[in-house]
Tab-separated table of N, CA and C and ligand atoms in Angstrom:
chain	number	residue	atom	x	y	z
A	1	MET	N	250.727	-53.271	-33.596
A	1	MET	CA	250.731	-54.196	-34.726
A	1	MET	C	252.094	-54.199	-35.406
A	2	ALA	N	252.897	-53.133	-35.230
A	2	ALA	CA	254.210	-53.061	-35.851
A	2	ALA	C	255.199	-54.012	-35.171
A	3	ASP	N	254.842	-54.471	-33.988
A	3	ASP	CA	255.705	-55.415	-33.262
A	3	ASP	C	254.814	-56.532	-32.717
A	4	PHE	N	254.220	-57.260	-33.636
A	4	PHE	CA	253.184	-58.224	-33.261
A	4	PHE	C	253.744	-59.375	-32.438
A	5	ASN	N	255.000	-59.765	-32.690
A	5	ASN	CA	255.570	-60.862	-31.903
A	5	ASN	C	255.656	-60.490	-30.418
A	6	THR	N	256.066	-59.280	-30.138
A	6	THR	CA	256.134	-58.835	-28.738
A	6	THR	C	254.743	-58.765	-28.132
A	7	PHE	N	253.800	-58.289	-28.935
A	7	PHE	CA	252.409	-58.266	-28.464
A	7	PHE	C	251.948	-59.670	-28.094
A	8	LEU	N	252.250	-60.636	-28.964
A	8	LEU	CA	251.818	-62.016	-28.711
A	8	LEU	C	252.433	-62.568	-27.427
A	9	GLN	N	253.683	-62.233	-27.180
A	9	GLN	CA	254.328	-62.705	-25.948
A	9	GLN	C	253.600	-62.134	-24.720
A	10	ASP	N	253.277	-60.858	-24.780
A	10	ASP	CA	252.537	-60.236	-23.671
A	10	ASP	C	251.145	-60.833	-23.569
A	11	HIS	N	250.522	-61.049	-24.710
A	11	HIS	CA	249.171	-61.605	-24.713
A	11	HIS	C	249.153	-62.992	-24.065
A	12	ALA	N	250.126	-63.826	-24.430
A	12	ALA	CA	250.201	-65.157	-23.824
A	12	ALA	C	250.298	-65.037	-22.300
A	13	ASP	N	251.142	-64.141	-21.853
A	13	ASP	CA	251.316	-63.908	-20.417
A	13	ASP	C	249.990	-63.505	-19.761
A	14	CYS	N	249.245	-62.640	-20.448
A	14	CYS	CA	247.964	-62.171	-19.902
A	14	CYS	C	246.956	-63.318	-19.780
A	15	GLU	N	246.921	-64.203	-20.761
A	15	GLU	CA	245.978	-65.326	-20.699
A	15	GLU	C	246.324	-66.262	-19.540
A	16	ARG	N	247.612	-66.524	-19.390
A	16	ARG	CA	248.037	-67.395	-18.291
A	16	ARG	C	247.649	-66.769	-16.950
A	17	LYS	N	247.853	-65.452	-16.843
A	17	LYS	CA	247.506	-64.767	-15.594
A	17	LYS	C	245.984	-64.710	-15.387
A	18	ALA	N	245.238	-64.598	-16.477
A	18	ALA	CA	243.775	-64.562	-16.353
A	18	ALA	C	243.265	-65.895	-15.812
A	19	SER	N	243.880	-66.986	-16.278
A	19	SER	CA	243.499	-68.298	-15.765
A	19	SER	C	243.822	-68.394	-14.274
A	20	ALA	N	245.012	-67.930	-13.915
A	20	ALA	CA	245.426	-67.973	-12.505
A	20	ALA	C	244.508	-67.092	-11.645
A	21	MET	N	244.080	-65.965	-12.206
A	21	MET	CA	243.212	-65.063	-11.445
A	21	MET	C	241.867	-65.722	-11.148
A	22	ALA	N	241.295	-66.378	-12.163
A	22	ALA	CA	240.008	-67.056	-11.958
A	22	ALA	C	240.156	-68.107	-10.859
A	23	MET	N	241.237	-68.867	-10.924
A	23	MET	CA	241.424	-69.919	-9.926
A	23	MET	C	241.788	-69.355	-8.556
A	24	SER	N	242.369	-68.158	-8.526
A	24	SER	CA	242.699	-67.581	-7.215
A	24	SER	C	241.426	-67.165	-6.467
A	25	PHE	N	240.355	-66.835	-7.210
A	25	PHE	CA	239.066	-66.589	-6.541
A	25	PHE	C	238.594	-67.858	-5.834
A	26	VAL	N	238.769	-68.986	-6.511
A	26	VAL	CA	238.343	-70.262	-5.920
A	26	VAL	C	239.137	-70.522	-4.637
A	27	ALA	N	240.438	-70.236	-4.697
A	27	ALA	CA	241.293	-70.487	-3.538
A	27	ALA	C	240.974	-69.515	-2.394
A	28	LYS	N	240.678	-68.266	-2.738
A	28	LYS	CA	240.467	-67.242	-1.697
A	28	LYS	C	239.058	-67.261	-1.127
A	29	TYR	N	238.086	-67.673	-1.939
A	29	TYR	CA	236.685	-67.610	-1.496
A	29	TYR	C	235.978	-68.959	-1.674
A	30	PRO	N	236.495	-70.005	-1.009
A	30	PRO	CA	235.896	-71.328	-1.192
A	30	PRO	C	234.451	-71.393	-0.694
A	31	ASP	N	234.062	-70.437	0.157
A	31	ASP	CA	232.693	-70.449	0.697
A	31	ASP	C	231.679	-69.826	-0.277
A	32	ARG	N	232.158	-69.146	-1.311
A	32	ARG	CA	231.231	-68.513	-2.271
A	32	ARG	C	230.860	-69.540	-3.335
A	33	GLN	N	230.074	-70.513	-2.915
A	33	GLN	CA	229.879	-71.704	-3.754
A	33	GLN	C	229.142	-71.442	-5.061
A	34	ALA	N	228.271	-70.416	-5.058
A	34	ALA	CA	227.452	-70.174	-6.259
A	34	ALA	C	228.310	-69.857	-7.481
A	35	ILE	N	229.502	-69.337	-7.255
A	35	ILE	CA	230.286	-68.877	-8.416
A	35	ILE	C	231.443	-69.816	-8.783
A	36	ILE	N	231.659	-70.834	-7.967
A	36	ILE	CA	232.825	-71.693	-8.196
A	36	ILE	C	232.781	-72.406	-9.568
A	37	PRO	N	231.633	-72.985	-9.963
A	37	PRO	CA	231.642	-73.652	-11.275
A	37	PRO	C	232.028	-72.710	-12.417
A	38	GLU	N	231.504	-71.496	-12.397
A	38	GLU	CA	231.830	-70.559	-13.484
A	38	GLU	C	233.277	-70.072	-13.403
A	39	LEU	N	233.796	-69.986	-12.190
A	39	LEU	CA	235.207	-69.611	-12.054
A	39	LEU	C	236.111	-70.683	-12.648
A	40	ILE	N	235.784	-71.937	-12.362
A	40	ILE	CA	236.591	-73.041	-12.910
A	40	ILE	C	236.483	-73.031	-14.436
A	41	GLU	N	235.251	-72.865	-14.931
A	41	GLU	CA	235.016	-72.802	-16.377
A	41	GLU	C	235.856	-71.687	-17.015
A	42	THR	N	235.842	-70.520	-16.367
A	42	THR	CA	236.600	-69.380	-16.887
A	42	THR	C	238.099	-69.675	-16.851
A	43	GLY	N	238.554	-70.287	-15.760
A	43	GLY	CA	239.971	-70.634	-15.644
A	43	GLY	C	240.412	-71.559	-16.767
A	44	ILE	N	239.544	-72.516	-17.101
A	44	ILE	CA	239.858	-73.458	-18.192
A	44	ILE	C	239.892	-72.719	-19.531
A	45	GLU	N	238.889	-71.854	-19.750
A	45	GLU	CA	238.846	-71.135	-21.033
A	45	GLU	C	240.083	-70.254	-21.217
A	46	GLU	N	240.504	-69.601	-20.135
A	46	GLU	CA	241.691	-68.739	-20.240
A	46	GLU	C	242.942	-69.569	-20.530
A	47	LEU	N	242.992	-70.756	-19.916
A	47	LEU	CA	244.153	-71.617	-20.167
A	47	LEU	C	244.134	-72.112	-21.617
A	48	GLN	N	242.938	-72.332	-22.151
A	48	GLN	CA	242.838	-72.700	-23.574
A	48	GLN	C	243.307	-71.543	-24.449
A	49	HIS	N	242.943	-70.320	-24.055
A	49	HIS	CA	243.431	-69.160	-24.806
A	49	HIS	C	244.965	-69.125	-24.774
A	50	PHE	N	245.511	-69.396	-23.610
A	50	PHE	CA	246.974	-69.417	-23.476
A	50	PHE	C	247.565	-70.443	-24.445
A	51	GLN	N	246.954	-71.614	-24.467
A	51	GLN	CA	247.425	-72.682	-25.347
A	51	GLN	C	247.369	-72.239	-26.812
A	52	GLN	N	246.280	-71.554	-27.168
A	52	GLN	CA	246.120	-71.115	-28.558
A	52	GLN	C	247.131	-70.027	-28.918
A	53	VAL	N	247.373	-69.103	-27.999
A	53	VAL	CA	248.366	-68.058	-28.287
A	53	VAL	C	249.752	-68.698	-28.375
A	54	TYR	N	249.985	-69.678	-27.510
A	54	TYR	CA	251.272	-70.374	-27.564
A	54	TYR	C	251.484	-71.014	-28.929
A	55	GLU	N	250.428	-71.623	-29.483
A	55	GLU	CA	250.535	-72.249	-30.811
A	55	GLU	C	250.878	-71.207	-31.882
A	56	ILE	N	250.263	-70.033	-31.766
A	56	ILE	CA	250.566	-68.968	-32.742
A	56	ILE	C	252.028	-68.547	-32.605
A	57	LEU	N	252.483	-68.380	-31.368
A	57	LEU	CA	253.890	-68.009	-31.140
A	57	LEU	C	254.815	-69.049	-31.774
A	58	LYS	N	254.500	-70.318	-31.488
A	58	LYS	CA	255.342	-71.410	-31.972
A	58	LYS	C	255.405	-71.395	-33.493
A	59	SER	N	254.245	-71.167	-34.121
A	59	SER	CA	254.213	-71.181	-35.596
A	59	SER	C	255.022	-70.028	-36.182
A	60	ARG	N	255.231	-68.975	-35.382
A	60	ARG	CA	256.021	-67.836	-35.856
A	60	ARG	C	257.486	-67.944	-35.430
A	61	GLY	N	257.811	-69.037	-34.735
A	61	GLY	CA	259.181	-69.223	-34.268
A	61	GLY	C	259.548	-68.283	-33.129
A	62	VAL	N	258.552	-67.886	-32.354
A	62	VAL	CA	258.803	-66.972	-31.224
A	62	VAL	C	258.589	-67.744	-29.925
A	63	MET	N	259.488	-67.537	-28.970
A	63	MET	CA	259.362	-68.233	-27.693
A	63	MET	C	258.525	-67.422	-26.721
A	64	LEU	N	258.006	-68.124	-25.725
A	64	LEU	CA	257.432	-67.418	-24.581
A	64	LEU	C	258.570	-66.675	-23.898
A	65	THR	N	258.261	-65.622	-23.186
A	65	THR	CA	259.317	-64.932	-22.440
A	65	THR	C	259.233	-65.358	-20.979
A	66	HIS	N	260.277	-65.052	-20.249
A	66	HIS	CA	260.198	-65.160	-18.799
A	66	HIS	C	259.068	-64.264	-18.370
A	67	GLU	N	258.513	-64.530	-17.231
A	67	GLU	CA	257.390	-63.720	-16.770
A	67	GLU	C	257.711	-62.248	-16.997
A	68	ILE	N	256.819	-61.609	-17.731
A	68	ILE	CA	257.030	-60.196	-18.055
A	68	ILE	C	256.854	-59.391	-16.771
A	69	GLN	N	257.654	-58.344	-16.652
A	69	GLN	CA	257.598	-57.581	-15.402
A	69	GLN	C	256.173	-57.127	-15.120
A	70	GLU	N	255.911	-56.865	-13.881
A	70	GLU	CA	254.564	-56.534	-13.421
A	70	GLU	C	253.855	-55.613	-14.421
A	71	ASP	N	252.644	-55.980	-14.756
A	71	ASP	CA	251.850	-55.186	-15.692
A	71	ASP	C	251.382	-53.911	-14.965
A	72	PRO	N	251.827	-52.724	-15.427
A	72	PRO	CA	251.494	-51.490	-14.708
A	72	PRO	C	249.984	-51.247	-14.655
A	73	TYR	N	249.284	-51.685	-15.675
A	73	TYR	CA	247.823	-51.520	-15.726
A	73	TYR	C	247.163	-52.304	-14.589
A	74	ILE	N	247.543	-53.576	-14.489
A	74	ILE	CA	246.950	-54.438	-13.468
A	74	ILE	C	247.337	-53.938	-12.076
A	75	LYS	N	248.586	-53.541	-11.932
A	75	LYS	CA	249.057	-53.084	-10.628
A	75	LYS	C	248.249	-51.868	-10.148
A	76	LYS	N	248.048	-50.920	-11.055
A	76	LYS	CA	247.293	-49.717	-10.684
A	76	LYS	C	245.832	-50.039	-10.404
A	77	LEU	N	245.291	-50.963	-11.163
A	77	LEU	CA	243.888	-51.340	-10.939
A	77	LEU	C	243.700	-51.996	-9.580
A	78	LEU	N	244.584	-52.928	-9.264
A	78	LEU	CA	244.412	-53.659	-8.002
A	78	LEU	C	244.559	-52.732	-6.802
A	79	ALA	N	245.307	-51.649	-6.997
A	79	ALA	CA	245.463	-50.679	-5.907
A	79	ALA	C	244.136	-49.975	-5.588
A	80	LEU	N	243.147	-50.102	-6.477
A	80	LEU	CA	241.845	-49.461	-6.247
A	80	LEU	C	240.941	-50.289	-5.331
A	81	CYS	N	241.336	-51.534	-5.066
A	81	CYS	CA	240.512	-52.416	-4.227
A	81	CYS	C	240.365	-51.849	-2.827
A	82	ARG	N	239.135	-51.825	-2.340
A	82	ARG	CA	238.917	-51.379	-0.965
A	82	ARG	C	239.286	-52.512	-0.007
A	83	THR	N	239.493	-52.144	1.244
A	83	THR	CA	239.753	-53.178	2.240
A	83	THR	C	238.409	-53.595	2.836
A	84	GLY	N	238.423	-54.614	3.642
A	84	GLY	CA	237.166	-55.142	4.181
A	84	GLY	C	236.761	-56.327	3.331
A	85	ARG	N	236.391	-57.419	3.959
A	85	ARG	CA	236.196	-58.680	3.230
A	85	ARG	C	235.221	-58.545	2.069
A	86	ASP	N	234.027	-57.997	2.335
A	86	ASP	CA	233.025	-57.911	1.269
A	86	ASP	C	233.389	-56.892	0.201
A	87	GLU	N	233.880	-55.729	0.649
A	87	GLU	CA	234.237	-54.677	-0.316
A	87	GLU	C	235.332	-55.171	-1.259
A	88	ARG	N	236.296	-55.863	-0.671
A	88	ARG	CA	237.409	-56.367	-1.467
A	88	ARG	C	236.930	-57.419	-2.482
A	89	PHE	N	236.055	-58.260	-2.006
A	89	PHE	CA	235.494	-59.307	-2.869
A	89	PHE	C	234.762	-58.664	-4.047
A	90	MET	N	233.917	-57.688	-3.745
A	90	MET	CA	233.174	-57.020	-4.817
A	90	MET	C	234.128	-56.331	-5.783
A	91	ASP	N	235.091	-55.608	-5.254
A	91	ASP	CA	236.010	-54.869	-6.121
A	91	ASP	C	236.816	-55.806	-7.015
A	92	ARG	N	237.248	-56.919	-6.442
A	92	ARG	CA	238.028	-57.870	-7.247
A	92	ARG	C	237.206	-58.425	-8.398
A	93	LEU	N	235.945	-58.737	-8.127
A	93	LEU	CA	235.073	-59.243	-9.195
A	93	LEU	C	234.848	-58.174	-10.260
A	94	LEU	N	234.584	-56.954	-9.822
A	94	LEU	CA	234.294	-55.894	-10.794
A	94	LEU	C	235.544	-55.520	-11.589
A	95	LEU	N	236.688	-55.537	-10.929
A	95	LEU	CA	237.927	-55.261	-11.668
A	95	LEU	C	238.202	-56.375	-12.681
A	96	ALA	N	237.900	-57.608	-12.284
A	96	ALA	CA	238.059	-58.719	-13.240
A	96	ALA	C	237.183	-58.463	-14.458
A	97	SER	N	235.958	-58.014	-14.231
A	97	SER	CA	235.054	-57.709	-15.343
A	97	SER	C	235.626	-56.595	-16.222
A	98	ILE	N	236.132	-55.567	-15.594
A	98	ILE	CA	236.679	-54.428	-16.351
A	98	ILE	C	237.898	-54.859	-17.175
A	99	ILE	N	238.758	-55.678	-16.569
A	99	ILE	CA	239.949	-56.176	-17.284
A	99	ILE	C	239.517	-57.000	-18.503
A	100	GLU	N	238.501	-57.830	-18.310
A	100	GLU	CA	238.000	-58.653	-19.424
A	100	GLU	C	237.433	-57.766	-20.536
A	101	CYS	N	236.674	-56.752	-20.154
A	101	CYS	CA	236.064	-55.870	-21.168
A	101	CYS	C	237.133	-55.085	-21.918
A	102	ARG	N	238.141	-54.639	-21.215
A	102	ARG	CA	239.232	-53.918	-21.877
A	102	ARG	C	239.967	-54.861	-22.826
A	103	GLY	N	240.149	-56.110	-22.381
A	103	GLY	CA	240.771	-57.106	-23.249
A	103	GLY	C	239.936	-57.302	-24.511
A	104	ALA	N	238.620	-57.410	-24.338
A	104	ALA	CA	237.727	-57.587	-25.489
A	104	ALA	C	237.896	-56.421	-26.461
A	105	GLU	N	237.944	-55.224	-25.934
A	105	GLU	CA	238.125	-54.036	-26.786
A	105	GLU	C	239.416	-54.134	-27.591
A	106	ARG	N	240.491	-54.529	-26.920
A	106	ARG	CA	241.797	-54.603	-27.582
A	106	ARG	C	241.829	-55.714	-28.632
A	107	PHE	N	241.191	-56.855	-28.314
A	107	PHE	CA	241.193	-57.957	-29.275
A	107	PHE	C	240.389	-57.583	-30.514
A	108	LYS	N	239.352	-56.802	-30.322
A	108	LYS	CA	238.580	-56.326	-31.473
A	108	LYS	C	239.479	-55.462	-32.366
A	109	LEU	N	240.283	-54.607	-31.750
A	109	LEU	CA	241.186	-53.749	-32.525
A	109	LEU	C	242.211	-54.585	-33.292
A	110	VAL	N	242.743	-55.625	-32.605
A	110	VAL	CA	243.724	-56.490	-33.265
A	110	VAL	C	243.055	-57.235	-34.417
A	111	TYR	N	241.863	-57.752	-34.137
A	111	TYR	CA	241.100	-58.462	-35.180
A	111	TYR	C	240.919	-57.568	-36.404
A	112	GLU	N	240.541	-56.321	-36.181
A	112	GLU	CA	240.284	-55.405	-37.299
A	112	GLU	C	241.567	-55.085	-38.079
A	113	ALA	N	242.700	-55.102	-37.361
A	113	ALA	CA	243.962	-54.726	-38.009
A	113	ALA	C	244.612	-55.877	-38.779
A	114	LEU	N	244.216	-57.127	-38.469
A	114	LEU	CA	244.881	-58.277	-39.094
A	114	LEU	C	244.354	-58.558	-40.496
A	115	GLU	N	245.230	-59.119	-41.323
A	115	GLU	CA	244.826	-59.579	-42.650
A	115	GLU	C	243.985	-60.856	-42.470
A	116	PRO	N	243.073	-61.132	-43.420
A	116	PRO	CA	242.265	-62.352	-43.312
A	116	PRO	C	243.143	-63.593	-43.100
A	117	GLY	N	242.679	-64.490	-42.250
A	117	GLY	CA	243.436	-65.712	-41.977
A	117	GLY	C	243.047	-66.271	-40.621
A	118	GLU	N	243.754	-67.327	-40.226
A	118	GLU	CA	243.439	-68.022	-38.981
A	118	GLU	C	243.607	-67.130	-37.755
A	119	THR	N	244.670	-66.339	-37.761
A	119	THR	CA	244.939	-65.495	-36.589
A	119	THR	C	243.842	-64.436	-36.436
A	120	LYS	N	243.395	-63.909	-37.550
A	120	LYS	CA	242.294	-62.930	-37.513
A	120	LYS	C	241.041	-63.570	-36.911
A	121	LYS	N	240.747	-64.802	-37.351
A	121	LYS	CA	239.577	-65.521	-36.835
A	121	LYS	C	239.715	-65.733	-35.325
A	122	PHE	N	240.927	-66.095	-34.930
A	122	PHE	CA	241.195	-66.342	-33.509
A	122	PHE	C	240.882	-65.087	-32.681
A	123	TYR	N	241.329	-63.944	-33.151
A	123	TYR	CA	241.085	-62.713	-32.390
A	123	TYR	C	239.613	-62.312	-32.408
A	124	HIS	N	238.914	-62.690	-33.446
A	124	HIS	CA	237.480	-62.439	-33.460
A	124	HIS	C	236.797	-63.256	-32.365
A	125	ASN	N	237.180	-64.531	-32.273
A	125	ASN	CA	236.594	-65.397	-31.245
A	125	ASN	C	236.967	-64.930	-29.839
A	126	LEU	N	238.196	-64.466	-29.692
A	126	LEU	CA	238.651	-63.999	-28.381
A	126	LEU	C	237.865	-62.783	-27.933
A	127	TRP	N	237.626	-61.893	-28.853
A	127	TRP	CA	236.842	-60.698	-28.572
A	127	TRP	C	235.502	-61.117	-27.938
A	128	ALA	N	234.831	-62.085	-28.579
A	128	ALA	CA	233.540	-62.550	-28.052
A	128	ALA	C	233.705	-63.218	-26.693
A	129	SER	N	234.749	-64.026	-26.563
A	129	SER	CA	234.951	-64.776	-25.326
A	129	SER	C	235.233	-63.840	-24.144
A	130	GLU	N	236.086	-62.845	-24.359
A	130	GLU	CA	236.429	-61.937	-23.248
A	130	GLU	C	235.241	-61.033	-22.899
A	131	ALA	N	234.451	-60.677	-23.898
A	131	ALA	CA	233.251	-59.880	-23.608
A	131	ALA	C	232.299	-60.703	-22.733
A	132	LYS	N	232.202	-61.982	-23.026
A	132	LYS	CA	231.367	-62.880	-22.214
A	132	LYS	C	231.905	-62.935	-20.775
A	133	HIS	N	233.220	-63.066	-20.640
A	133	HIS	CA	233.803	-63.080	-19.289
A	133	HIS	C	233.499	-61.775	-18.556
A	134	GLY	N	233.535	-60.675	-19.300
A	134	GLY	CA	233.221	-59.376	-18.680
A	134	GLY	C	231.849	-59.406	-18.035
A	135	ASN	N	230.885	-60.024	-18.720
A	135	ASN	CA	229.534	-60.131	-18.160
A	135	ASN	C	229.480	-61.093	-16.980
A	136	ILE	N	230.203	-62.193	-17.106
A	136	ILE	CA	230.145	-63.233	-16.064
A	136	ILE	C	230.572	-62.684	-14.701
A	137	PHE	N	231.649	-61.892	-14.691
A	137	PHE	CA	232.142	-61.418	-13.386
A	137	PHE	C	231.166	-60.435	-12.727
A	138	VAL	N	230.457	-59.659	-13.539
A	138	VAL	CA	229.430	-58.785	-12.944
A	138	VAL	C	228.274	-59.631	-12.421
A	139	LYS	N	227.917	-60.635	-13.193
A	139	LYS	CA	226.844	-61.546	-12.762
A	139	LYS	C	227.217	-62.200	-11.424
A	140	MET	N	228.484	-62.559	-11.279
A	140	MET	CA	228.936	-63.156	-10.017
A	140	MET	C	228.761	-62.167	-8.868
A	141	ALA	N	229.122	-60.914	-9.104
A	141	ALA	CA	228.970	-59.894	-8.052
A	141	ALA	C	227.500	-59.747	-7.666
A	142	LEU	N	226.616	-59.873	-8.661
A	142	LEU	CA	225.180	-59.712	-8.400
A	142	LEU	C	224.608	-60.879	-7.588
A	143	GLU	N	225.344	-61.985	-7.511
A	143	GLU	CA	224.929	-63.099	-6.647
A	143	GLU	C	224.995	-62.690	-5.173
A	144	TYR	N	225.881	-61.736	-4.871
A	144	TYR	CA	226.166	-61.440	-3.460
A	144	TYR	C	225.841	-60.009	-3.047
A	145	PHE	N	225.665	-59.121	-4.022
A	145	PHE	CA	225.442	-57.709	-3.691
A	145	PHE	C	224.265	-57.169	-4.504
A	146	SER	N	223.687	-56.080	-4.012
A	146	SER	CA	222.515	-55.516	-4.690
A	146	SER	C	222.915	-54.894	-6.020
A	147	GLU	N	221.940	-54.836	-6.921
A	147	GLU	CA	222.177	-54.259	-8.230
A	147	GLU	C	222.668	-52.815	-8.098
A	148	ALA	N	222.032	-52.077	-7.191
A	148	ALA	CA	222.393	-50.658	-7.024
A	148	ALA	C	223.861	-50.530	-6.596
A	149	ASP	N	224.261	-51.333	-5.617
A	149	ASP	CA	225.648	-51.261	-5.120
A	149	ASP	C	226.650	-51.682	-6.197
A	150	VAL	N	226.309	-52.753	-6.908
A	150	VAL	CA	227.232	-53.277	-7.914
A	150	VAL	C	227.442	-52.252	-9.033
A	151	TYR	N	226.334	-51.710	-9.564
A	151	TYR	CA	226.481	-50.819	-10.722
A	151	TYR	C	227.065	-49.468	-10.346
A	152	LYS	N	226.810	-49.046	-9.100
A	152	LYS	CA	227.409	-47.784	-8.644
A	152	LYS	C	228.935	-47.928	-8.576
A	153	ARG	N	229.374	-49.027	-7.976
A	153	ARG	CA	230.813	-49.251	-7.849
A	153	ARG	C	231.456	-49.522	-9.211
A	154	LEU	N	230.732	-50.240	-10.063
A	154	LEU	CA	231.261	-50.535	-11.401
A	154	LEU	C	231.502	-49.228	-12.162
A	155	GLU	N	230.591	-48.295	-12.016
A	155	GLU	CA	230.741	-47.017	-12.707
A	155	GLU	C	231.963	-46.258	-12.167
A	156	GLU	N	232.097	-46.270	-10.846
A	156	GLU	CA	233.271	-45.600	-10.240
A	156	GLU	C	234.567	-46.217	-10.753
A	157	LEU	N	234.623	-47.548	-10.719
A	157	LEU	CA	235.859	-48.231	-11.120
A	157	LEU	C	236.138	-48.040	-12.611
A	158	ASN	N	235.083	-48.038	-13.420
A	158	ASN	CA	235.265	-47.808	-14.857
A	158	ASN	C	235.858	-46.431	-15.125
A	159	GLU	N	235.362	-45.463	-14.373
A	159	GLU	CA	235.868	-44.091	-14.509
A	159	GLU	C	237.366	-44.056	-14.178
A	160	LEU	N	237.725	-44.679	-13.061
A	160	LEU	CA	239.125	-44.701	-12.626
A	160	LEU	C	239.996	-45.477	-13.619
A	161	GLU	N	239.457	-46.572	-14.129
A	161	GLU	CA	240.214	-47.378	-15.089
A	161	GLU	C	240.516	-46.574	-16.349
A	162	GLY	N	239.541	-45.783	-16.780
A	162	GLY	CA	239.758	-44.948	-17.958
A	162	GLY	C	240.939	-44.010	-17.765
A	163	GLY	N	241.033	-43.444	-16.569
A	163	GLY	CA	242.156	-42.555	-16.251
A	163	GLY	C	243.481	-43.296	-16.275
A	164	ILE	N	243.467	-44.516	-15.746
A	164	ILE	CA	244.698	-45.324	-15.726
A	164	ILE	C	245.145	-45.636	-17.151
A	165	VAL	N	244.207	-46.038	-17.997
A	165	VAL	CA	244.546	-46.369	-19.387
A	165	VAL	C	245.175	-45.161	-20.085
A	166	LEU	N	244.600	-43.997	-19.853
A	166	LEU	CA	245.134	-42.786	-20.493
A	166	LEU	C	246.550	-42.455	-20.018
A	167	SER	N	246.876	-42.870	-18.792
A	167	SER	CA	248.184	-42.526	-18.222
A	167	SER	C	249.290	-43.471	-18.689
A	168	LEU	N	248.915	-44.592	-19.346
A	168	LEU	CA	249.931	-45.588	-19.708
A	168	LEU	C	250.550	-45.283	-21.066
A	169	PRO	N	251.838	-45.560	-21.216
A	169	PRO	CA	252.468	-45.386	-22.529
A	169	PRO	C	251.936	-46.425	-23.518
A	170	ILE	N	251.946	-46.108	-24.790
A	170	ILE	CA	251.533	-47.072	-25.808
A	170	ILE	C	252.699	-48.002	-26.103
A	171	ARG	N	252.460	-49.303	-26.015
A	171	ARG	CA	253.525	-50.276	-26.282
A	171	ARG	C	252.907	-51.528	-26.903
A	172	ALA	N	253.770	-52.431	-27.362
A	172	ALA	CA	253.284	-53.654	-28.004
A	172	ALA	C	252.844	-54.634	-26.922
A	173	ALA	N	251.685	-54.358	-26.356
A	173	ALA	CA	251.165	-55.169	-25.261
A	173	ALA	C	249.656	-55.005	-25.224
A	174	LEU	N	249.011	-55.897	-24.484
A	174	LEU	CA	247.552	-55.821	-24.382
A	174	LEU	C	247.130	-54.526	-23.691
A	175	HIS	N	247.874	-54.136	-22.667
A	175	HIS	CA	247.554	-52.900	-21.934
A	175	HIS	C	248.656	-51.866	-22.130
B	1	FE2	FE1	241.286	-65.015	-22.391
B	2	FE2	FE1	238.792	-63.706	-20.316
């Protein structure tokens, strides 16, 4: 919060990437038809978030940055993906859910730290929206895999994600 402008720049980058991630599922798994409408919906919502963060940046006289260097959090998470078509598909969906839930947690913290106003309201809404996305990606996994398999893997990945978060330095960024 002491460097909120830098945080906002990173946040904008994360929203843009979240939109791209949702759409990359559509590009990579065109045969998984049951989840395509929700993926498109999610991609649009993330792009709207990007637009809203951009407006906040603009109102503060802060520019977007060049693509911020690879996010160490995301990089470490993606390295947890198993190989094999189905395993990879499941892991990508569950990691997407975990990323969304972590985002929701962080937006709640930002919301709590902000003074009353439009930006505070925005972060409150984002918290709810990202928590919803967290559920959606698990629901998508449940379209294709058993409840037992999904929740077992989700627990494993959550455990690993917790370790990754603890290993990262604290900086003015979402992760
Ligand atoms: Fe978002
Ligand atoms: Fe999201």
